[in-house]
């Protein structure tokens, strides 16, 4: 990784990473597992019980990454659920 990138390219890469984390979080939620603490269990019958904690941990990780990248891209806006900026983030 000796590539030299300018600030515009770095910003594009950060935005791409943020979009990827957001899509993965939405995909986890679409599969029926809410990754937030106290979230719902999978809605589909026959889902491996061991997959639930893994999905929840992945969701928490994606939420953390999303929060950090949001803070880099838009300092001070925040991305916590229920935060007013949440509706406009993305």
Tab-separated table of C-alpha atoms in Angstrom:
chain	number	residue	atom	x	y	z
A	1	UNK	CA	0.000	0.000	0.000
A	2	UNK	CA	2.417	2.607	-1.196
A	3	UNK	CA	-0.128	4.396	-3.380
A	4	UNK	CA	-0.294	8.113	-2.838
A	5	UNK	CA	-3.840	9.439	-2.983
A	6	UNK	CA	-5.116	12.978	-2.850
A	7	UNK	CA	-7.772	14.168	-0.420
A	8	UNK	CA	-10.591	13.805	-2.967
A	9	UNK	CA	-9.742	10.151	-3.575
A	10	UNK	CA	-9.491	9.528	0.163
A	11	UNK	CA	-12.911	11.099	0.659
A	12	UNK	CA	-14.363	8.935	-2.142
A	13	UNK	CA	-12.939	5.816	-0.499
A	14	UNK	CA	-14.344	6.758	2.902
A	15	UNK	CA	-17.778	7.410	1.369
A	16	UNK	CA	-17.634	4.078	-0.454
A	17	UNK	CA	-16.743	2.283	2.777
A	18	UNK	CA	-19.563	4.071	4.607
A	19	UNK	CA	-22.054	3.107	1.894
A	20	UNK	CA	-20.873	-0.514	2.044
A	21	UNK	CA	-21.295	-0.639	5.841
A	22	UNK	CA	-24.766	0.893	5.507
A	23	UNK	CA	-25.797	-1.666	2.877
A	24	UNK	CA	-24.523	-4.547	5.010
A	25	UNK	CA	-26.429	-3.256	8.028
A	26	UNK	CA	-29.606	-2.983	5.960
A	27	UNK	CA	-29.041	-6.511	4.619
A	28	UNK	CA	-28.744	-7.872	8.162
A	29	UNK	CA	-31.983	-6.159	9.108
A	30	UNK	CA	-33.706	-7.406	5.944
A	31	UNK	CA	-32.806	-10.985	6.876
A	32	UNK	CA	-34.920	-10.539	9.956
A	33	UNK	CA	-32.303	-10.017	12.641
A	34	UNK	CA	-32.176	-6.622	14.271
A	35	UNK	CA	-28.521	-6.208	15.286
A	36	UNK	CA	-29.225	-3.597	17.916
A	37	UNK	CA	-29.087	-4.675	21.567
A	38	UNK	CA	-32.443	-6.160	22.500
A	39	UNK	CA	-33.268	-6.593	18.818
A	40	UNK	CA	-35.583	-9.179	17.365
A	41	UNK	CA	-34.760	-12.802	16.728
A	42	UNK	CA	-34.781	-14.135	13.172
A	43	UNK	CA	-38.276	-14.375	11.770
A	44	UNK	CA	-37.570	-17.382	9.555
A	45	UNK	CA	-38.059	-20.808	11.082
A	46	UNK	CA	-35.135	-23.185	11.009
A	47	UNK	CA	-32.453	-20.509	11.361
A	48	UNK	CA	-29.326	-21.769	13.108
A	49	UNK	CA	-29.414	-20.525	16.697
A	50	UNK	CA	-25.663	-19.873	16.539
A	51	UNK	CA	-26.191	-17.497	13.635
A	52	UNK	CA	-28.228	-15.095	15.753
A	53	UNK	CA	-25.380	-13.955	18.034
A	54	UNK	CA	-23.029	-13.759	15.048
A	55	UNK	CA	-25.488	-11.618	13.101
A	56	UNK	CA	-26.005	-9.400	16.121
A	57	UNK	CA	-22.229	-8.957	16.553
A	58	UNK	CA	-21.830	-8.150	12.861
A	59	UNK	CA	-24.609	-5.606	13.130
A	60	UNK	CA	-22.977	-3.956	16.117
A	61	UNK	CA	-19.661	-3.840	14.237
A	62	UNK	CA	-21.273	-2.299	11.150
A	63	UNK	CA	-23.077	0.258	13.328
A	64	UNK	CA	-19.751	1.209	14.937
A	65	UNK	CA	-17.999	1.524	11.570
A	66	UNK	CA	-20.905	3.530	10.221
A	67	UNK	CA	-20.781	5.883	13.198
A	68	UNK	CA	-17.036	6.463	12.846
A	69	UNK	CA	-17.215	7.063	9.095
A	70	UNK	CA	-20.203	9.394	9.528
A	71	UNK	CA	-18.205	11.368	12.081
A	72	UNK	CA	-15.264	11.630	9.663
A	73	UNK	CA	-17.489	12.747	6.785
A	74	UNK	CA	-19.777	15.056	8.760
A	75	UNK	CA	-18.224	15.950	12.125
A	76	UNK	CA	-20.726	16.629	14.870
A	77	UNK	CA	-23.817	15.368	13.070
A	78	UNK	CA	-23.833	11.940	14.679
A	79	UNK	CA	-25.552	8.792	13.481
A	80	UNK	CA	-27.123	7.418	16.645
A	81	UNK	CA	-30.564	5.901	16.129
A	82	UNK	CA	-33.167	8.537	16.813
A	83	UNK	CA	-30.654	11.330	16.283
A	84	UNK	CA	-32.135	14.087	14.059
A	85	UNK	CA	-29.248	13.738	11.599
A	86	UNK	CA	-30.029	10.032	11.153
A	87	UNK	CA	-32.883	10.797	8.766
A	88	UNK	CA	-30.598	12.796	6.473
A	89	UNK	CA	-27.490	10.628	6.751
A	90	UNK	CA	-26.594	8.553	3.738
